mmCIF file of C-alpha atoms in Angstrom:
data_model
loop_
_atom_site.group_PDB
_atom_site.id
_atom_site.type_symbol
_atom_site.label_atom_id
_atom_site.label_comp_id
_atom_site.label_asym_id
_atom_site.label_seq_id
_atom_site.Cartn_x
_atom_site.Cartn_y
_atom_site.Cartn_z
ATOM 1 C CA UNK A 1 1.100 24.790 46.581
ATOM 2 C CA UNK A 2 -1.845 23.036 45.012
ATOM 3 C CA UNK A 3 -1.763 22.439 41.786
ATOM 4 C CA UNK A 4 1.177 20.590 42.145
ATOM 5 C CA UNK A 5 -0.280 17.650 40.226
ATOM 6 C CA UNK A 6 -0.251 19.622 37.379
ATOM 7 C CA UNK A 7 3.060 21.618 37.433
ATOM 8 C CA UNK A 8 4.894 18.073 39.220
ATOM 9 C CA UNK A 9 6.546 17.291 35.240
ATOM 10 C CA UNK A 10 7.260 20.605 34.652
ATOM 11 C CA UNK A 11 9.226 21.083 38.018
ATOM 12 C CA UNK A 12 10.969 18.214 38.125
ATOM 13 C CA UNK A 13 12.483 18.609 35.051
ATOM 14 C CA UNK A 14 13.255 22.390 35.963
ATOM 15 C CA UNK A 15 14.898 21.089 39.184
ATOM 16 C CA UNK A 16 16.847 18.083 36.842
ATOM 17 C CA UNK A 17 18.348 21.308 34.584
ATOM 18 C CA UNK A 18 18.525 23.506 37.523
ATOM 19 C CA UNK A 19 20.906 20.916 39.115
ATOM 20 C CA UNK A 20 22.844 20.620 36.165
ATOM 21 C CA UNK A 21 23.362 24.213 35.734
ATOM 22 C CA UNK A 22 24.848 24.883 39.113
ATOM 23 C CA UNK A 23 26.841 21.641 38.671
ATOM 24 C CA UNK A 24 28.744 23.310 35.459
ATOM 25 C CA UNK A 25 28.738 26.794 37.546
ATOM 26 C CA UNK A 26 30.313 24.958 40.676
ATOM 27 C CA UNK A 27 32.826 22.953 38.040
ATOM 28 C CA UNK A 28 33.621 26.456 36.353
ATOM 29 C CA UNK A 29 34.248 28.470 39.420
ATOM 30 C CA UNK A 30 36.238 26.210 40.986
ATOM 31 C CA UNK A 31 38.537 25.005 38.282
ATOM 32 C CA UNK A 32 38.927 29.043 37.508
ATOM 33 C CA UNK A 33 39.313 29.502 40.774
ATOM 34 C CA UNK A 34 42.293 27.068 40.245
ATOM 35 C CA UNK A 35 44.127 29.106 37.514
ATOM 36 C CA UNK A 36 43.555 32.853 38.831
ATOM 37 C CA UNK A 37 47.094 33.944 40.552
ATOM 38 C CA UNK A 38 45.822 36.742 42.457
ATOM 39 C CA UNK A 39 44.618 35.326 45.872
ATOM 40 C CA UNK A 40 41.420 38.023 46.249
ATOM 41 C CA UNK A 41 40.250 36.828 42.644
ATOM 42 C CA UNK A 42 40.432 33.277 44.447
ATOM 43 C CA UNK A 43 38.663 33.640 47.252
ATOM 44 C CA UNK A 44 35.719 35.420 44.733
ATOM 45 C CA UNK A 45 35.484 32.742 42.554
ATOM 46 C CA UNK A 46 35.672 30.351 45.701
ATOM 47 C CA UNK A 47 32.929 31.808 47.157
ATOM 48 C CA UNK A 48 30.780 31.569 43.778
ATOM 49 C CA UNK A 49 31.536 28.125 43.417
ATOM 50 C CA UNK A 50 30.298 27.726 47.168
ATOM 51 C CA UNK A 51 27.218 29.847 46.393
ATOM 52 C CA UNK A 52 26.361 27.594 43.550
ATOM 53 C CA UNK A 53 27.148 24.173 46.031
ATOM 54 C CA UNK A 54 24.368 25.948 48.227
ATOM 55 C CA UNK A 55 21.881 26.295 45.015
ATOM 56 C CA UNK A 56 22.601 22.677 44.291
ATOM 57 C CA UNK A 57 21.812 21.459 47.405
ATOM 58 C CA UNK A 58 18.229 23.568 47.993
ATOM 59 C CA UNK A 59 17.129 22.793 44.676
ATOM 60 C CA UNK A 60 18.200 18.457 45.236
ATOM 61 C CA UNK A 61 16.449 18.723 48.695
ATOM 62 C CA UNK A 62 13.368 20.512 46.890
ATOM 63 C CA UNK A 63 13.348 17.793 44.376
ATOM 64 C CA UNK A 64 13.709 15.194 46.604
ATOM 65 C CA UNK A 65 10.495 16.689 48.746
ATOM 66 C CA UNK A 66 8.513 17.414 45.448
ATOM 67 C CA UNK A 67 8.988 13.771 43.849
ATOM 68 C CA UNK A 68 8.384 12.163 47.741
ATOM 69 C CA UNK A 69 4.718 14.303 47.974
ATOM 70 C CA UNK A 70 6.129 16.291 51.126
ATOM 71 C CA UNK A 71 4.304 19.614 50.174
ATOM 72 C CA UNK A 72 5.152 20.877 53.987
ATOM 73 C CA UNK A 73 8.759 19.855 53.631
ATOM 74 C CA UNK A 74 9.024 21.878 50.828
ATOM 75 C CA UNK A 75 7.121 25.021 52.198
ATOM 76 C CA UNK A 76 9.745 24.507 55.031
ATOM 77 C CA UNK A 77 12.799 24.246 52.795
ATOM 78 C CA UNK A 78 11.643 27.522 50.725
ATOM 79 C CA UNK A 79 10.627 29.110 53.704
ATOM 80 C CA UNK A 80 13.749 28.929 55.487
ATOM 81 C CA UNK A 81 15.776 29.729 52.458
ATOM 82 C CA UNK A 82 13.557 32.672 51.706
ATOM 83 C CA UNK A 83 14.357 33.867 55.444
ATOM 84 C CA UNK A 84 18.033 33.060 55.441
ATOM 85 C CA UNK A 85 18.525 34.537 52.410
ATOM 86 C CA UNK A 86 16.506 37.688 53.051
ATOM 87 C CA UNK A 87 18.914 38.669 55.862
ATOM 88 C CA UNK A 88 22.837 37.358 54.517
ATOM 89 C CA UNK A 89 25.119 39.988 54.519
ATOM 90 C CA UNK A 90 28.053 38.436 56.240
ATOM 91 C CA UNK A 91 30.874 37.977 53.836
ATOM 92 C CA UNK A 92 33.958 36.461 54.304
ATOM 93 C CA UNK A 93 36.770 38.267 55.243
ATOM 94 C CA UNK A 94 40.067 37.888 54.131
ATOM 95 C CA UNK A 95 43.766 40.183 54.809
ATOM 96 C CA UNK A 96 44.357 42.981 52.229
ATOM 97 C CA UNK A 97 46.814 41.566 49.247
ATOM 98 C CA UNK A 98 48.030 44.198 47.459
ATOM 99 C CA UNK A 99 49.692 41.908 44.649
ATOM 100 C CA UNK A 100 49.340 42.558 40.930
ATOM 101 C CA UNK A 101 47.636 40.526 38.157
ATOM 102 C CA UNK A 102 50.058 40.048 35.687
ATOM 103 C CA UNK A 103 48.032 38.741 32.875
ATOM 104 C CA UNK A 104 44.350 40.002 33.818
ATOM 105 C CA UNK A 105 43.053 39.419 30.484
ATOM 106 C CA UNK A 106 43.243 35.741 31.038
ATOM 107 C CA UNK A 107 40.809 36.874 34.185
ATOM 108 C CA UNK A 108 38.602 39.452 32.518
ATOM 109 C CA UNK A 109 37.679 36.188 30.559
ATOM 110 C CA UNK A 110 36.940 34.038 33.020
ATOM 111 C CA UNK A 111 34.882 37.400 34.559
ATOM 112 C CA UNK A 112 32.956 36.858 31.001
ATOM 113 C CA UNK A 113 31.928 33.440 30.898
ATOM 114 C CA UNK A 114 30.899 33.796 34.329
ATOM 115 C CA UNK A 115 28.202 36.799 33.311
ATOM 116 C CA UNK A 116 27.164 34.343 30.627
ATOM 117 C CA UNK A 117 26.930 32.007 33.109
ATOM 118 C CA UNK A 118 24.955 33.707 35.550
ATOM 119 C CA UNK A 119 22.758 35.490 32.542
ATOM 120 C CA UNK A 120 21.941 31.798 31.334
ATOM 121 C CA UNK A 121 20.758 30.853 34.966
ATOM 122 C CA UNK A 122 18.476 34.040 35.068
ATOM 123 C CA UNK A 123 17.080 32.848 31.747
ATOM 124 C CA UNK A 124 15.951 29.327 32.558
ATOM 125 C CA UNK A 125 14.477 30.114 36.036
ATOM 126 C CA UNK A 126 12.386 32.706 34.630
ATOM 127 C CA UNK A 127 11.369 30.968 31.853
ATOM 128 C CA UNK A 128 10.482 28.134 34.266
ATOM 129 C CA UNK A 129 8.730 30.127 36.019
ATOM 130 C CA UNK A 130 6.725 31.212 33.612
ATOM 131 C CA UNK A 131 5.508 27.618 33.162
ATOM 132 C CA UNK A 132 4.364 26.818 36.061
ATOM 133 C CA UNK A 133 0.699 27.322 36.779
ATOM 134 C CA UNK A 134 0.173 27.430 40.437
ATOM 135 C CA UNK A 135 1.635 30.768 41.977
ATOM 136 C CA UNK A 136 2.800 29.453 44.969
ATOM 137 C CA UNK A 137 5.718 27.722 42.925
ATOM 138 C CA UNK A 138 6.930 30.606 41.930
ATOM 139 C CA UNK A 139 8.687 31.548 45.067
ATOM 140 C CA UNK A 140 10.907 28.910 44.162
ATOM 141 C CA UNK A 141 11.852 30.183 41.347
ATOM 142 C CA UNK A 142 11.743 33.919 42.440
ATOM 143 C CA UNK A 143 13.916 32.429 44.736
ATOM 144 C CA UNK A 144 17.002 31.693 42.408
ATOM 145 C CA UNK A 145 16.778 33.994 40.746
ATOM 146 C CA UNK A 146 17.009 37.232 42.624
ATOM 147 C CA UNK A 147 20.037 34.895 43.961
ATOM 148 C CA UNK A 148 21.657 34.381 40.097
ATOM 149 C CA UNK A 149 21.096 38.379 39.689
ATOM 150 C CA UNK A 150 22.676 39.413 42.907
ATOM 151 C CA UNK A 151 25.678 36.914 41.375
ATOM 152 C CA UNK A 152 25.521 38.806 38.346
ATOM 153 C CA UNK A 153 25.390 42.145 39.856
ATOM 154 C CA UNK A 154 28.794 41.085 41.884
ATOM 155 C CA UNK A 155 30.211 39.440 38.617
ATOM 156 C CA UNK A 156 29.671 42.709 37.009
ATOM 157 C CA UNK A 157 31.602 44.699 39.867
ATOM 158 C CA UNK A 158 34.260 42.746 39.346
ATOM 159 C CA UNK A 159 35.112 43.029 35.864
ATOM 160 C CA UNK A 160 34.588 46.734 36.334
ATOM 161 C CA UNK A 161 37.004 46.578 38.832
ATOM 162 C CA UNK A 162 39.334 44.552 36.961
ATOM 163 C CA UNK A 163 38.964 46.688 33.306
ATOM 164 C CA UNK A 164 39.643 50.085 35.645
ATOM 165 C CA UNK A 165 42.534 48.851 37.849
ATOM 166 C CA UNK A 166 43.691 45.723 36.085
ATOM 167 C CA UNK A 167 43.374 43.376 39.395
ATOM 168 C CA UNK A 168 40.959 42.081 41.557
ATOM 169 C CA UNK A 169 39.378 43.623 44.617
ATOM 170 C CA UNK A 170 39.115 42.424 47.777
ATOM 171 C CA UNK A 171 35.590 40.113 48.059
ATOM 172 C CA UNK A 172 34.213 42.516 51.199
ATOM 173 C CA UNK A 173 35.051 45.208 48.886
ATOM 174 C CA UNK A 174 31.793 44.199 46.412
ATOM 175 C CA UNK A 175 29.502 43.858 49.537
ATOM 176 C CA UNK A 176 30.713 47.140 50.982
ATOM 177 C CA UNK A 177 27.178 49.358 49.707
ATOM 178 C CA UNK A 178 24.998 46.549 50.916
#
């Protein structure tokens, strides 16, 4: 990371968006997560509100090392997120509901917004990145989002899912091919 001197503005105010993006994604999960009736599309949109929590915090604790001058403690922070990361496949686990949606519309919209959601993310992060001068930054932002697509690619399971069968799947089911 050495140019940071002259990507510092532009970062900064990628990580001030970025945290207000996964603020409205951790609001929208969770208050969706509030009005699905089906307990497995719960616990999904739980855990997406939790994955966006975890965004929150890595990109706060990479502003908060970026506007202090701690170019180690962010190498650490992106370091161990790019390791962590690399290696996740434990999902939680939850008992097999076999109840019905009975108005999955309602869902299949929520399911929409979120892909919006998620595509908007994707967006911004690569256009940020694309700002930035110094490549070292980048795995920052190559960072989020191969995170926002893998998001996208289970928000997009889902809705298949929910179009074919009219309810939700179980959340292990989605990380089952993995």
């Amino acid at each position: 990371m050495t140019n940071l001197g002259e990507d510092m503005e532009k970062i900064l105010a990628v990580f001030k968006k970025g945290i207000e993006l996964e603020s409205f994604g951790i609001k929208f999960y969770t208050e969706a997560a509030d009005e699905v009736t089906d307990p497995k599309g719960r616990q999904t949109l739980q855990f997406l509100a939790n994955e966006e929590r975890d965004h929150w915090s890595f990109i706060v604790d990479l502003k908060h090392s970026f506007e202090s001058g701690n170019e180690s403690s962010a190498k650490k922070i992106i370091n161990k997120r790019s390791e962590s990361k690399a290696h996740s496949t434990v999902f939680p686990k939850m008992e097999d509901f076999s109840e019905k949606i009975a108005e999955s519309k309602g869902d299949e919209k929520i399911l929409e917004e979120a892909e919006d959601i998620e595509k908007r993310s994707i967006e911004f992060y690569t256009s940020a990145m694309a700002d930035v001068k110094d490549p070292a930054h980048s795995d920052i932002f190559n960072i989020l989002i191969r995170e926002e697509n893998g998001h996208l690619q289970l928000v997009h399971q889902m809705r298949d899912y929910m179009i074919l069968h009219g309810v939700w799947s179980r959340l292990e089911d989605y990380f089952a091919n993995e």
